Tab-separated table of N, CA and C in Angstrom:
chain	number	residue	atom	x	y	z
M	1	MET	N	-16.637	-23.161	0.578
M	1	MET	CA	-15.246	-22.989	0.170
M	1	MET	C	-14.364	-22.859	1.414
M	2	ASN	N	-13.165	-23.228	1.301
M	2	ASN	CA	-12.203	-23.224	2.386
M	2	ASN	C	-11.850	-21.781	2.802
M	3	SER	N	-11.894	-21.506	4.109
M	3	SER	CA	-11.591	-20.161	4.597
M	3	SER	C	-10.144	-19.758	4.319
M	4	PHE	N	-9.246	-20.731	4.257
M	4	PHE	CA	-7.844	-20.458	3.941
M	4	PHE	C	-7.730	-19.886	2.526
M	5	ILE	N	-8.411	-20.515	1.572
M	5	ILE	CA	-8.359	-20.065	0.179
M	5	ILE	C	-8.990	-18.685	0.036
M	6	ILE	N	-10.120	-18.474	0.682
M	6	ILE	CA	-10.797	-17.168	0.616
M	6	ILE	C	-9.904	-16.077	1.204
M	7	CYS	N	-9.285	-16.366	2.304
M	7	CYS	CA	-8.412	-15.395	2.964
M	7	CYS	C	-7.198	-15.073	2.096
M	8	LYS	N	-6.599	-16.095	1.500
M	8	LYS	CA	-5.453	-15.878	0.614
M	8	LYS	C	-5.869	-15.034	-0.595
M	9	TYR	N	-7.062	-15.316	-1.139
M	9	TYR	CA	-7.569	-14.553	-2.280
M	9	TYR	C	-7.775	-13.085	-1.909
M	10	LEU	N	-8.414	-12.840	-0.765
M	10	LEU	CA	-8.623	-11.458	-0.314
M	10	LEU	C	-7.289	-10.751	-0.081
M	11	HIS	N	-6.332	-11.479	0.451
M	11	HIS	CA	-5.008	-10.915	0.685
M	11	HIS	C	-4.363	-10.504	-0.643
M	12	LEU	N	-4.406	-11.380	-1.621
M	12	LEU	CA	-3.821	-11.106	-2.929
M	12	LEU	C	-4.516	-9.944	-3.632
M	13	VAL	N	-5.836	-9.955	-3.644
M	13	VAL	CA	-6.586	-8.876	-4.304
M	13	VAL	C	-6.315	-7.536	-3.624
M	14	SER	N	-6.198	-7.546	-2.320
M	14	SER	CA	-5.910	-6.313	-1.582
M	14	SER	C	-4.530	-5.763	-1.934
M	15	VAL	N	-3.547	-6.628	-2.020
M	15	VAL	CA	-2.190	-6.186	-2.376
M	15	VAL	C	-2.162	-5.649	-3.803
M	16	ILE	N	-2.828	-6.331	-4.713
M	16	ILE	CA	-2.890	-5.861	-6.103
M	16	ILE	C	-3.581	-4.503	-6.163
M	17	THR	N	-4.657	-4.327	-5.413
M	17	THR	CA	-5.368	-3.050	-5.379
M	17	THR	C	-4.475	-1.945	-4.829
M	18	MET	N	-3.706	-2.250	-3.791
M	18	MET	CA	-2.768	-1.265	-3.240
M	18	MET	C	-1.786	-0.799	-4.311
M	19	ILE	N	-1.207	-1.753	-5.017
M	19	ILE	CA	-0.218	-1.414	-6.044
M	19	ILE	C	-0.866	-0.606	-7.165
M	20	CYS	N	-2.059	-0.999	-7.586
M	20	CYS	CA	-2.773	-0.251	-8.636
M	20	CYS	C	-3.056	1.182	-8.200
M	21	CYS	N	-3.489	1.352	-6.969
M	21	CYS	CA	-3.774	2.701	-6.465
M	21	CYS	C	-2.516	3.558	-6.443
M	22	LEU	N	-1.410	2.986	-6.029
M	22	LEU	CA	-0.152	3.746	-6.017
M	22	LEU	C	0.290	4.118	-7.423
M	23	VAL	N	0.085	3.226	-8.389
M	23	VAL	CA	0.420	3.543	-9.778
M	23	VAL	C	-0.456	4.694	-10.266
M	24	VAL	N	-1.747	4.645	-9.963
M	24	VAL	CA	-2.654	5.732	-10.355
M	24	VAL	C	-2.220	7.040	-9.706
M	25	GLU	N	-1.882	7.004	-8.426
M	25	GLU	CA	-1.412	8.214	-7.739
M	25	GLU	C	-0.154	8.759	-8.410
M	26	MET	N	0.763	7.884	-8.735
M	26	MET	CA	2.007	8.315	-9.356
M	26	MET	C	1.737	8.967	-10.714
M	27	VAL	N	0.831	8.392	-11.483
M	27	VAL	CA	0.502	8.926	-12.806
M	27	VAL	C	-0.227	10.268	-12.688
M	28	LEU	N	-1.134	10.382	-11.724
M	28	LEU	CA	-1.921	11.607	-11.584
M	28	LEU	C	-1.153	12.771	-10.961
M	29	LEU	N	-0.129	12.461	-10.179
M	29	LEU	CA	0.619	13.531	-9.510
M	29	LEU	C	1.456	14.318	-10.509
M	30	LYS	N	1.228	15.614	-10.521
M	30	LYS	CA	1.993	16.521	-11.373
M	30	LYS	C	2.571	17.605	-10.480
M	31	ASN	N	3.294	18.534	-11.064
M	31	ASN	CA	3.881	19.625	-10.280
M	31	ASN	C	2.824	20.525	-9.661
M	32	GLU	N	1.716	20.679	-10.383
M	32	GLU	CA	0.589	21.478	-9.880
M	32	GLU	C	-0.708	20.762	-10.231
M	33	LEU	N	-1.661	20.839	-9.324
M	33	LEU	CA	-2.972	20.236	-9.558
M	33	LEU	C	-4.062	21.201	-9.123
M	34	ILE	N	-5.181	21.130	-9.809
M	34	ILE	CA	-6.363	21.861	-9.374
M	34	ILE	C	-6.920	21.109	-8.167
M	35	ARG	N	-7.486	21.840	-7.224
M	35	ARG	CA	-7.983	21.190	-5.994
M	35	ARG	C	-8.982	20.074	-6.277
M	36	SER	N	-9.790	20.229	-7.326
M	36	SER	CA	-10.738	19.156	-7.654
M	36	SER	C	-9.994	17.880	-8.065
M	37	GLU	N	-8.841	18.018	-8.724
M	37	GLU	CA	-8.018	16.859	-9.062
M	37	GLU	C	-7.412	16.250	-7.795
M	38	LEU	N	-7.037	17.116	-6.867
M	38	LEU	CA	-6.510	16.636	-5.586
M	38	LEU	C	-7.572	15.864	-4.812
M	39	LYS	N	-8.804	16.328	-4.910
M	39	LYS	CA	-9.901	15.622	-4.238
M	39	LYS	C	-10.060	14.220	-4.838
M	40	ARG	N	-9.943	14.112	-6.163
M	40	ARG	CA	-10.012	12.817	-6.834
M	40	ARG	C	-8.839	11.934	-6.400
M	41	LEU	N	-7.675	12.535	-6.318
M	41	LEU	CA	-6.481	11.815	-5.865
M	41	LEU	C	-6.659	11.329	-4.429
M	42	SER	N	-7.319	12.147	-3.632
M	42	SER	CA	-7.601	11.789	-2.247
M	42	SER	C	-8.519	10.566	-2.171
M	43	LYS	N	-9.448	10.447	-3.117
M	43	LYS	CA	-10.345	9.289	-3.160
M	43	LYS	C	-9.575	8.017	-3.535
M	44	VAL	N	-8.654	8.149	-4.481
M	44	VAL	CA	-7.799	7.011	-4.844
M	44	VAL	C	-6.978	6.593	-3.634
M	45	ASP	N	-6.463	7.584	-2.908
M	45	ASP	CA	-5.669	7.307	-1.718
M	45	ASP	C	-6.512	6.624	-0.640
M	46	ALA	N	-7.794	6.971	-0.567
M	46	ALA	CA	-8.691	6.317	0.397
M	46	ALA	C	-8.877	4.846	0.035
M	47	VAL	N	-9.030	4.548	-1.258
M	47	VAL	CA	-9.132	3.148	-1.697
M	47	VAL	C	-7.837	2.416	-1.361
M	48	TYR	N	-6.709	3.096	-1.540
M	48	TYR	CA	-5.405	2.528	-1.185
M	48	TYR	C	-5.376	2.169	0.306
M	49	GLY	N	-5.842	3.088	1.135
M	49	GLY	CA	-5.856	2.855	2.581
M	49	GLY	C	-6.755	1.702	2.978
M	50	ILE	N	-7.934	1.637	2.372
M	50	ILE	CA	-8.874	0.542	2.669
M	50	ILE	C	-8.285	-0.795	2.233
M	51	SER	N	-7.657	-0.807	1.057
M	51	SER	CA	-7.067	-2.062	0.583
M	51	SER	C	-5.868	-2.465	1.446
M	52	ALA	N	-5.128	-1.483	1.953
M	52	ALA	CA	-4.002	-1.790	2.850
M	52	ALA	C	-4.500	-2.414	4.152
M	53	ILE	N	-5.573	-1.859	4.685
M	53	ILE	CA	-6.163	-2.416	5.909
M	53	ILE	C	-6.662	-3.834	5.649
M	54	ALA	N	-7.307	-4.043	4.500
M	54	ALA	CA	-7.798	-5.385	4.150
M	54	ALA	C	-6.642	-6.370	3.982
M	55	ALA	N	-5.549	-5.915	3.359
M	55	ALA	CA	-4.377	-6.791	3.158
M	55	ALA	C	-3.762	-7.187	4.501
M	56	VAL	N	-3.630	-6.222	5.377
M	56	VAL	CA	-3.058	-6.511	6.701
M	56	VAL	C	-3.985	-7.435	7.487
M	57	ALA	N	-5.286	-7.167	7.442
M	57	ALA	CA	-6.243	-8.010	8.165
M	57	ALA	C	-6.216	-9.441	7.633
M	58	ALA	N	-6.206	-9.589	6.317
M	58	ALA	CA	-6.163	-10.931	5.733
M	58	ALA	C	-4.831	-11.611	6.052
M	59	GLY	N	-3.741	-10.858	5.994
M	59	GLY	CA	-2.430	-11.418	6.309
M	59	GLY	C	-2.335	-11.888	7.749
M	60	LEU	N	-2.836	-11.080	8.663
M	60	LEU	CA	-2.820	-11.473	10.073
M	60	LEU	C	-3.734	-12.665	10.329
M	61	THR	N	-4.856	-12.715	9.621
M	61	THR	CA	-5.758	-13.864	9.743
M	61	THR	C	-5.075	-15.140	9.248
M	62	LEU	N	-4.340	-15.003	8.161
M	62	LEU	CA	-3.592	-16.160	7.664
M	62	LEU	C	-2.521	-16.591	8.666
M	63	TRP	N	-1.833	-15.612	9.211
M	63	TRP	CA	-0.720	-15.895	10.118
M	63	TRP	C	-1.206	-16.536	11.425
M	64	PHE	N	-2.240	-15.932	12.019
M	64	PHE	CA	-2.662	-16.362	13.354
M	64	PHE	C	-3.958	-17.169	13.374
M	65	GLY	N	-4.610	-17.300	12.231
M	65	GLY	CA	-5.900	-17.986	12.222
M	65	GLY	C	-5.944	-19.194	11.322
M	66	VAL	N	-6.275	-18.975	10.072
M	66	VAL	CA	-6.579	-20.082	9.164
M	66	VAL	C	-5.394	-20.533	8.322
M	67	GLY	N	-4.220	-19.953	8.555
M	67	GLY	CA	-3.037	-20.269	7.751
M	67	GLY	C	-2.423	-21.614	8.078
M	68	LYS	N	-1.158	-21.716	7.758
M	68	LYS	CA	-0.450	-22.990	7.897
M	68	LYS	C	0.112	-23.220	9.290
M	69	GLY	N	-0.213	-22.376	10.225
M	69	GLY	CA	0.262	-22.531	11.600
M	69	GLY	C	1.424	-21.611	11.901
M	70	ALA	N	1.525	-21.221	13.149
M	70	ALA	CA	2.528	-20.241	13.567
M	70	ALA	C	3.961	-20.713	13.299
M	71	LEU	N	4.212	-22.012	13.393
M	71	LEU	CA	5.571	-22.523	13.159
M	71	LEU	C	6.010	-22.299	11.709
M	72	PHE	N	5.081	-22.462	10.763
M	72	PHE	CA	5.413	-22.243	9.352
M	72	PHE	C	5.824	-20.794	9.120
M	73	TYR	N	5.158	-19.890	9.827
M	73	TYR	CA	5.404	-18.462	9.624
M	73	TYR	C	6.541	-17.933	10.493
M	74	ASN	N	7.208	-18.819	11.240
M	74	ASN	CA	8.366	-18.400	12.030
M	74	ASN	C	9.568	-18.363	11.086
M	75	ASN	N	9.567	-17.365	10.220
M	75	ASN	CA	10.536	-17.259	9.134
M	75	ASN	C	11.036	-15.816	9.080
M	76	PRO	N	12.348	-15.593	9.104
M	76	PRO	CA	12.867	-14.219	9.064
M	76	PRO	C	12.433	-13.456	7.817
M	77	VAL	N	12.197	-14.165	6.719
M	77	VAL	CA	11.748	-13.498	5.488
M	77	VAL	C	10.374	-12.869	5.723
M	78	LEU	N	9.514	-13.580	6.441
M	78	LEU	CA	8.193	-13.035	6.754
M	78	LEU	C	8.324	-11.766	7.594
M	79	HIS	N	9.250	-11.778	8.521
M	79	HIS	CA	9.422	-10.613	9.387
M	79	HIS	C	9.950	-9.410	8.600
M	80	VAL	N	10.798	-9.659	7.619
M	80	VAL	CA	11.259	-8.582	6.737
M	80	VAL	C	10.078	-8.054	5.921
M	81	LYS	N	9.262	-8.975	5.408
M	81	LYS	CA	8.079	-8.603	4.628
M	81	LYS	C	7.126	-7.742	5.468
M	82	VAL	N	6.855	-8.178	6.669
M	82	VAL	CA	5.974	-7.416	7.564
M	82	VAL	C	6.590	-6.054	7.879
M	83	GLY	N	7.894	-6.023	8.092
M	83	GLY	CA	8.579	-4.761	8.353
M	83	GLY	C	8.447	-3.788	7.195
M	84	ILE	N	8.559	-4.301	5.971
M	84	ILE	CA	8.399	-3.445	4.788
M	84	ILE	C	6.974	-2.916	4.708
M	85	VAL	N	6.006	-3.763	4.984
M	85	VAL	CA	4.600	-3.324	4.945
M	85	VAL	C	4.351	-2.241	5.998
M	86	VAL	N	4.899	-2.410	7.185
M	86	VAL	CA	4.761	-1.390	8.232
M	86	VAL	C	5.433	-0.091	7.785
M	87	LEU	N	6.614	-0.182	7.200
M	87	LEU	CA	7.319	1.004	6.707
M	87	LEU	C	6.504	1.719	5.632
M	88	VAL	N	5.943	0.957	4.702
M	88	VAL	CA	5.100	1.548	3.652
M	88	VAL	C	3.898	2.248	4.285
M	89	GLY	N	3.304	1.617	5.286
M	89	GLY	CA	2.169	2.242	5.977
M	89	GLY	C	2.543	3.556	6.631
M	90	LEU	N	3.698	3.599	7.259
M	90	LEU	CA	4.157	4.839	7.894
M	90	LEU	C	4.464	5.912	6.858
M	91	ILE	N	5.098	5.510	5.756
M	91	ILE	CA	5.403	6.476	4.692
M	91	ILE	C	4.122	7.045	4.096
M	92	SER	N	3.093	6.217	3.984
M	92	SER	CA	1.847	6.644	3.333
M	92	SER	C	1.109	7.734	4.105
M	93	ILE	N	1.436	7.897	5.364
M	93	ILE	CA	0.745	8.914	6.170
M	93	ILE	C	0.977	10.318	5.607
M	94	VAL	N	2.204	10.608	5.200
M	94	VAL	CA	2.547	11.961	4.739
M	94	VAL	C	1.751	12.358	3.489
M	95	PRO	N	1.757	11.549	2.404
M	95	PRO	CA	0.935	11.934	1.246
M	95	PRO	C	-0.555	11.998	1.563
M	96	THR	N	-1.043	11.061	2.381
M	96	THR	CA	-2.471	11.057	2.710
M	96	THR	C	-2.877	12.352	3.404
M	97	VAL	N	-2.122	12.750	4.401
M	97	VAL	CA	-2.426	13.994	5.123
M	97	VAL	C	-2.339	15.187	4.175
M	98	TYR	N	-1.327	15.179	3.302
M	98	TYR	CA	-1.180	16.288	2.349
M	98	TYR	C	-2.389	16.351	1.412
M	99	PHE	N	-2.807	15.209	0.847
M	99	PHE	CA	-3.947	15.194	-0.082
M	99	PHE	C	-5.210	15.712	0.591
M	100	ILE	N	-5.439	15.312	1.829
M	100	ILE	CA	-6.641	15.744	2.545
M	100	ILE	C	-6.600	17.246	2.805
M	101	ARG	N	-5.482	17.729	3.312
M	101	ARG	CA	-5.366	19.154	3.622
M	101	ARG	C	-5.398	20.032	2.375
M	102	ALA	N	-4.668	19.625	1.344
M	102	ALA	CA	-4.552	20.463	0.143
M	102	ALA	C	-5.815	20.454	-0.698
M	103	SER	N	-6.688	19.469	-0.521
M	103	SER	CA	-7.907	19.415	-1.331
M	103	SER	C	-9.014	20.305	-0.783
M	104	LYS	N	-8.793	20.922	0.384
M	104	LYS	CA	-9.795	21.809	0.971
M	104	LYS	C	-9.647	23.221	0.396
M	105	GLY	N	-10.759	23.854	0.177
M	105	GLY	CA	-10.752	25.223	-0.330
M	105	GLY	C	-11.399	25.307	-1.702
M	106	ASP	N	-11.116	26.420	-2.393
M	106	ASP	CA	-11.675	26.666	-3.728
M	106	ASP	C	-11.224	25.566	-4.683
M	107	GLN	N	-12.192	24.821	-5.231
M	107	GLN	CA	-11.894	23.653	-6.056
M	107	GLN	C	-11.280	24.003	-7.404
M	108	THR	N	-11.296	25.283	-7.784
M	108	THR	CA	-10.725	25.672	-9.078
M	108	THR	C	-9.313	26.238	-8.953
M	109	SER	N	-8.836	26.408	-7.723
M	109	SER	CA	-7.500	26.998	-7.561
M	109	SER	C	-6.408	25.948	-7.773
M	110	LEU	N	-5.274	26.442	-8.214
M	110	LEU	CA	-4.121	25.598	-8.515
M	110	LEU	C	-3.268	25.425	-7.264
M	111	VAL	N	-2.854	24.182	-7.002
M	111	VAL	CA	-2.067	23.874	-5.812
M	111	VAL	C	-0.724	23.274	-6.257
M	112	PRO	N	0.398	23.876	-5.825
M	112	PRO	CA	1.693	23.268	-6.142
M	112	PRO	C	1.891	22.005	-5.290
M	113	ILE	N	2.390	20.955	-5.910
M	113	ILE	CA	2.617	19.690	-5.210
M	113	ILE	C	4.105	19.603	-4.848
M	114	PRO	N	4.416	19.505	-3.566
M	114	PRO	CA	5.824	19.373	-3.173
M	114	PRO	C	6.448	18.115	-3.787
M	115	THR	N	7.698	18.215	-4.177
M	115	THR	CA	8.359	17.072	-4.837
M	115	THR	C	8.465	15.859	-3.919
M	116	HIS	N	8.557	16.098	-2.620
M	116	HIS	CA	8.706	14.946	-1.715
M	116	HIS	C	7.446	14.074	-1.679
M	117	ILE	N	6.291	14.631	-2.011
M	117	ILE	CA	5.052	13.838	-2.025
M	117	ILE	C	5.139	12.777	-3.122
M	118	ARG	N	5.523	13.188	-4.314
M	118	ARG	CA	5.662	12.225	-5.419
M	118	ARG	C	6.756	11.205	-5.097
M	119	LYS	N	7.851	11.659	-4.527
M	119	LYS	CA	8.942	10.744	-4.182
M	119	LYS	C	8.482	9.699	-3.165
M	120	LEU	N	7.650	10.106	-2.211
M	120	LEU	CA	7.149	9.155	-1.218
M	120	LEU	C	6.199	8.129	-1.839
M	121	VAL	N	5.392	8.560	-2.815
M	121	VAL	CA	4.502	7.623	-3.515
M	121	VAL	C	5.335	6.610	-4.292
M	122	VAL	N	6.370	7.093	-4.991
M	122	VAL	CA	7.238	6.187	-5.751
M	122	VAL	C	7.973	5.235	-4.806
M	123	LEU	N	8.447	5.741	-3.678
M	123	LEU	CA	9.139	4.902	-2.700
M	123	LEU	C	8.225	3.789	-2.187
M	124	GLN	N	6.970	4.125	-1.896
M	124	GLN	CA	6.021	3.098	-1.460
M	124	GLN	C	5.873	2.013	-2.524
M	125	LEU	N	5.760	2.447	-3.772
M	125	LEU	CA	5.588	1.513	-4.877
M	125	LEU	C	6.811	0.599	-5.023
M	126	LEU	N	7.993	1.169	-4.902
M	126	LEU	CA	9.213	0.371	-5.000
M	126	LEU	C	9.317	-0.639	-3.853
M	127	LEU	N	8.986	-0.190	-2.655
M	127	LEU	CA	9.034	-1.101	-1.509
M	127	LEU	C	8.008	-2.220	-1.644
M	128	LEU	N	6.799	-1.855	-2.101
M	128	LEU	CA	5.757	-2.884	-2.262
M	128	LEU	C	6.095	-3.876	-3.367
M	129	ALA	N	6.920	-3.468	-4.320
M	129	ALA	CA	7.301	-4.377	-5.403
M	129	ALA	C	8.102	-5.565	-4.876
M	130	VAL	N	8.749	-5.403	-3.736
M	130	VAL	CA	9.556	-6.470	-3.140
M	130	VAL	C	8.684	-7.461	-2.370
M	131	VAL	N	7.543	-7.012	-1.898
M	131	VAL	CA	6.695	-7.833	-1.026
M	131	VAL	C	6.240	-9.142	-1.680
M	132	PRO	N	5.749	-9.149	-2.930
M	132	PRO	CA	5.348	-10.442	-3.516
M	132	PRO	C	6.515	-11.432	-3.645
M	133	PHE	N	7.707	-10.922	-3.917
M	133	PHE	CA	8.881	-11.799	-3.985
M	133	PHE	C	9.131	-12.454	-2.628
M	134	LEU	N	9.085	-11.638	-1.564
M	134	LEU	CA	9.277	-12.168	-0.221
M	134	LEU	C	8.157	-13.137	0.151
M	135	ALA	N	6.938	-12.830	-0.257
M	135	ALA	CA	5.795	-13.707	0.022
M	135	ALA	C	5.984	-15.066	-0.650
M	136	THR	N	6.515	-15.052	-1.850
M	136	THR	CA	6.780	-16.304	-2.554
M	136	THR	C	7.843	-17.116	-1.825
M	137	MET	N	8.847	-16.425	-1.304
M	137	MET	CA	9.873	-17.120	-0.516
M	137	MET	C	9.264	-17.768	0.719
M	138	VAL	N	8.414	-17.015	1.424
M	138	VAL	CA	7.780	-17.531	2.638
M	138	VAL	C	6.897	-18.731	2.293
M	139	ALA	N	6.101	-18.608	1.237
M	139	ALA	CA	5.173	-19.683	0.848
M	139	ALA	C	5.923	-20.974	0.512
M	140	ASN	N	7.161	-20.829	0.059
M	140	ASN	CA	7.955	-22.014	-0.293
M	140	ASN	C	8.936	-22.417	0.806
M	141	GLY	N	8.808	-21.798	1.983
M	141	GLY	CA	9.633	-22.155	3.122
M	141	GLY	C	11.089	-21.738	3.010
M	142	LEU	N	11.383	-20.820	2.097
M	142	LEU	CA	12.762	-20.356	1.912
M	142	LEU	C	13.109	-19.290	2.947
M	143	GLN	N	14.377	-19.254	3.337
M	143	GLN	CA	14.854	-18.270	4.293
M	143	GLN	C	16.126	-17.634	3.762
M	144	PHE	N	16.527	-16.545	4.411
M	144	PHE	CA	17.785	-15.877	4.023
M	144	PHE	C	18.961	-16.730	4.393
């Protein structure tokens, strides 16, 4: 099979997995959670992180390796898309660190979840919702 097709498939599946993980995080996040629930949330967040790394790796491989060539990707829309992905990655650090830290200790104790954690998860989801639209623009050679 063509490495371009495989890479595009891995890229797509990784992005879909990222979005699914964020939806699960958003649904599971409540005002208070038992530490064992936080540990489960932390595992979902780990899958999110792995899928984000896979998406970036596949995207960079497409851009600089098996894709349509660097000239095709010399598109301001792509740069906006990459910028959004970098921003989402930076935003994701705060909830990830919180989930890891808050899940330590007595697994039956109740932990209050700061409101900004849920807001950051929702913000990531909203930003990622724009990425497939921008990707479609890039794939069709459209620019701003």
